[in-house]
C-alpha positions as CSV (number, residue, x, y, z in Angstrom):
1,X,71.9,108.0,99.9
2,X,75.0,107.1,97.8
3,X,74.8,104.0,95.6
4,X,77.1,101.1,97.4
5,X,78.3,100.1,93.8
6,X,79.4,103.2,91.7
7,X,79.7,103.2,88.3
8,X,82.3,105.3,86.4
9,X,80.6,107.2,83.2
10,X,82.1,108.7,80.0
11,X,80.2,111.9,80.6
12,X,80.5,114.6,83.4
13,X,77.5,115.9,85.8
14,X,77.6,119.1,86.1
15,X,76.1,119.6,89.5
16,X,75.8,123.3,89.9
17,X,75.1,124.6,93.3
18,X,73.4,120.8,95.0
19,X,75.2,119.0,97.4
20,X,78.3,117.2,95.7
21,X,78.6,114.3,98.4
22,X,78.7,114.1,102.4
23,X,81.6,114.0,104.7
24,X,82.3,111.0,107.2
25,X,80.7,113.0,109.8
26,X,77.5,113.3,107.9
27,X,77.9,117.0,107.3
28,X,77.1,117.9,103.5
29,X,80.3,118.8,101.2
30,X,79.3,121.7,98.2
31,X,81.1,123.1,95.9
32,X,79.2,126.5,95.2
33,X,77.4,129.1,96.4
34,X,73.6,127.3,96.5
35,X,72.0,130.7,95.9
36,X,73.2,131.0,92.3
37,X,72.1,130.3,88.6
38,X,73.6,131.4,86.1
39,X,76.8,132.7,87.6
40,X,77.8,131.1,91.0
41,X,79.8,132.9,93.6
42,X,83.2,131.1,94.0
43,X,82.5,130.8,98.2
44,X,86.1,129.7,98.9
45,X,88.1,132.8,97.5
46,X,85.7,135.3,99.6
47,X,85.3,133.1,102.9
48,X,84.7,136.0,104.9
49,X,82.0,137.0,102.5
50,X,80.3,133.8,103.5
51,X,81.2,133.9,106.8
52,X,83.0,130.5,106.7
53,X,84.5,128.9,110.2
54,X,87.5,127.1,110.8
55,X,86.3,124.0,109.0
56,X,85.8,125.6,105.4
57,X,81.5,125.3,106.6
58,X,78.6,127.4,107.5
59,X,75.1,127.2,108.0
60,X,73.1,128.6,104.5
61,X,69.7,130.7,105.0
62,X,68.1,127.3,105.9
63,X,70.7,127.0,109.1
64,X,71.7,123.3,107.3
65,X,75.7,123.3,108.1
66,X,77.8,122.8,104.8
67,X,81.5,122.6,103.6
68,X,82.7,124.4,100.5
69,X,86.4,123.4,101.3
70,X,88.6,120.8,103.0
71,X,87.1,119.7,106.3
72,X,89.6,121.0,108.1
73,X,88.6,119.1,111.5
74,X,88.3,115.4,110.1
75,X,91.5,116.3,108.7
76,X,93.2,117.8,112.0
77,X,95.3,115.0,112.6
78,X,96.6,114.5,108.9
79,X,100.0,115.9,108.4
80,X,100.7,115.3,104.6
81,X,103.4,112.9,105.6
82,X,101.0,109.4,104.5
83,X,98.0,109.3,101.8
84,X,94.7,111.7,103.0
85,X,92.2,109.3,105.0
86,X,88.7,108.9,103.4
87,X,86.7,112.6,103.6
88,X,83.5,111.1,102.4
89,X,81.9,109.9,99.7
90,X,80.4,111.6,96.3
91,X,76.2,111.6,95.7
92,X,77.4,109.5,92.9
93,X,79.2,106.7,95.3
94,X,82.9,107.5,94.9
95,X,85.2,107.9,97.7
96,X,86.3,111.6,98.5
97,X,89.7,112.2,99.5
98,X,91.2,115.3,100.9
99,X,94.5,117.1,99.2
100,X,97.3,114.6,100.1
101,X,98.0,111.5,97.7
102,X,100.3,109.0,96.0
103,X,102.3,110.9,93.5
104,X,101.5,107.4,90.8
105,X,98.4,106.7,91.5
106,X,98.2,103.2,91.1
107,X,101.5,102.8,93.2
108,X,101.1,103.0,96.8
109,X,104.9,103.2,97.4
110,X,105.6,105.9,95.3
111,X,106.1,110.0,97.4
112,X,102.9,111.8,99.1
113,X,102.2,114.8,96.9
114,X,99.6,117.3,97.8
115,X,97.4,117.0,94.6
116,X,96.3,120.1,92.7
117,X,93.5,121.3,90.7
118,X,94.2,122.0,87.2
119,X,92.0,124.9,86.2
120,X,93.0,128.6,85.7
121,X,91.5,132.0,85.9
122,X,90.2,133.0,82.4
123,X,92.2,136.0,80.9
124,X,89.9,138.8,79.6
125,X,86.5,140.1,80.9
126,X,83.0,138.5,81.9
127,X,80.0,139.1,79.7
128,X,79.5,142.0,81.7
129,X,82.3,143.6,81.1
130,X,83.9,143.2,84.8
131,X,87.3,141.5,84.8
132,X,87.4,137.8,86.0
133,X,89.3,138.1,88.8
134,X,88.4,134.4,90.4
135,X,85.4,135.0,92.3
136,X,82.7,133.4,90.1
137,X,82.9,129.8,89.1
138,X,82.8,130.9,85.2
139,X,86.2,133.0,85.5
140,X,88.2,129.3,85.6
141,X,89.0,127.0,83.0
142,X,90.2,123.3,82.8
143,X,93.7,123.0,81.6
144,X,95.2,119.5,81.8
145,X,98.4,120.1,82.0
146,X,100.6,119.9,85.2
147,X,98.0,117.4,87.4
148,X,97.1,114.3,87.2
149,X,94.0,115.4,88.6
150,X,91.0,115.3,86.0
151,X,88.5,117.6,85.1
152,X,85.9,116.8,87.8
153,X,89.3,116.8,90.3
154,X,89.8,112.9,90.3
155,X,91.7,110.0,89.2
156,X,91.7,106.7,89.1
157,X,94.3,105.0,91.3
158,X,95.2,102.6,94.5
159,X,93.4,104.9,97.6
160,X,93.4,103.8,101.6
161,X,90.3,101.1,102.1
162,X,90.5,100.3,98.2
163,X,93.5,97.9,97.3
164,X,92.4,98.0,93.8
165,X,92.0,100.7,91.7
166,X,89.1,103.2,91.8
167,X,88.2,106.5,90.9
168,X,88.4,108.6,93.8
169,X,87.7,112.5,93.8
170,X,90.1,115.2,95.7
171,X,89.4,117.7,97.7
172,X,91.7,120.7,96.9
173,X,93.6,123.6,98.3
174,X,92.8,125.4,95.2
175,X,89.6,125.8,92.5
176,X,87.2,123.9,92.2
177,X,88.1,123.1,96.0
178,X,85.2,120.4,95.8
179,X,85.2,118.9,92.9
């Protein structure tokens, strides 16, 4: 369930390794690695380690099918060449939209962009000692700079099915993937 009215609040969830929302095909959309705790394995820059398909997805150790990335089937169709359709919607209520968007996002006749995370490997070294080299969720870092995506990879702007403005997650090409 997803509440029908969603509200927008002045502090972030962190949602860890549960299901961040579901697609339009009813096929769940999560960000990490659900076998994690501390230290999440970043699924989407070792697919083959998670033996993803096609469709950014696979089944966990309960056989429940998943995305970690754009769903590369709903979106088969989408060029880039017009605004993303509607991917899903977030457990909070909030559409979900895939990479593709208005480059002012409260203009719907400005240029489709493809929209970009804004978070960066950390330079340095883990804890541990091992280099961070991407593949766990703690390596990145928010920067602001160069997107107009925020930190939970949304913004508020003008979206297909939405005339007026709402927030409206992406889903990326690059980390966090989904948001």
């Amino acid at each position: 369930r997803v509440p029908r009215s969603p509200v927008l609040h002045t502090s972030i969830t962190q949602m860890g390794a549960h299901f961040f929302g579901v697609a339009i095909n009813g096929v769940p959309l999560q960000a990490d690695d659900q076998e994690c705790d501390e230290s999440c394995h970043e699924v989407m820059m070792d697919p083959s380690g998670f033996d993803l398909d096609e469709h950014n997805a696979h089944t966990d150790a309960t056989g429940r099918y998943h995305y970690h990335g754009i769903p590369q089937g709903i979106m088969k169709d989408h060029s880039g060449q017009k605004h993303s359709i509607l991917v899903g919607h977030a457990a909070d209520g909030f559409p979900i939209f895939a990479q593709y968007g208005y480059k002012d996002a409260v203009n719907p006749g400005s240029s489709i962009v493809e929209l970009s995370a804004s978070y960066r490997i950390q330079e340095g070294t883990r804890p541990d000692g091992n280099p961070r080299d991407g593949l766990l969720t703690e390596d990145y870092e928010y920067t602001p700079e160069g997107s107009s995506l925020d930190e939970c990879n949304g913004r508020s702007g003008v979206v297909p099915g939405y005339p007026s403005c709402t927030y409206a997650y992406v889903i990326t090409n690059d980390y966090p993937f989904i948001p």
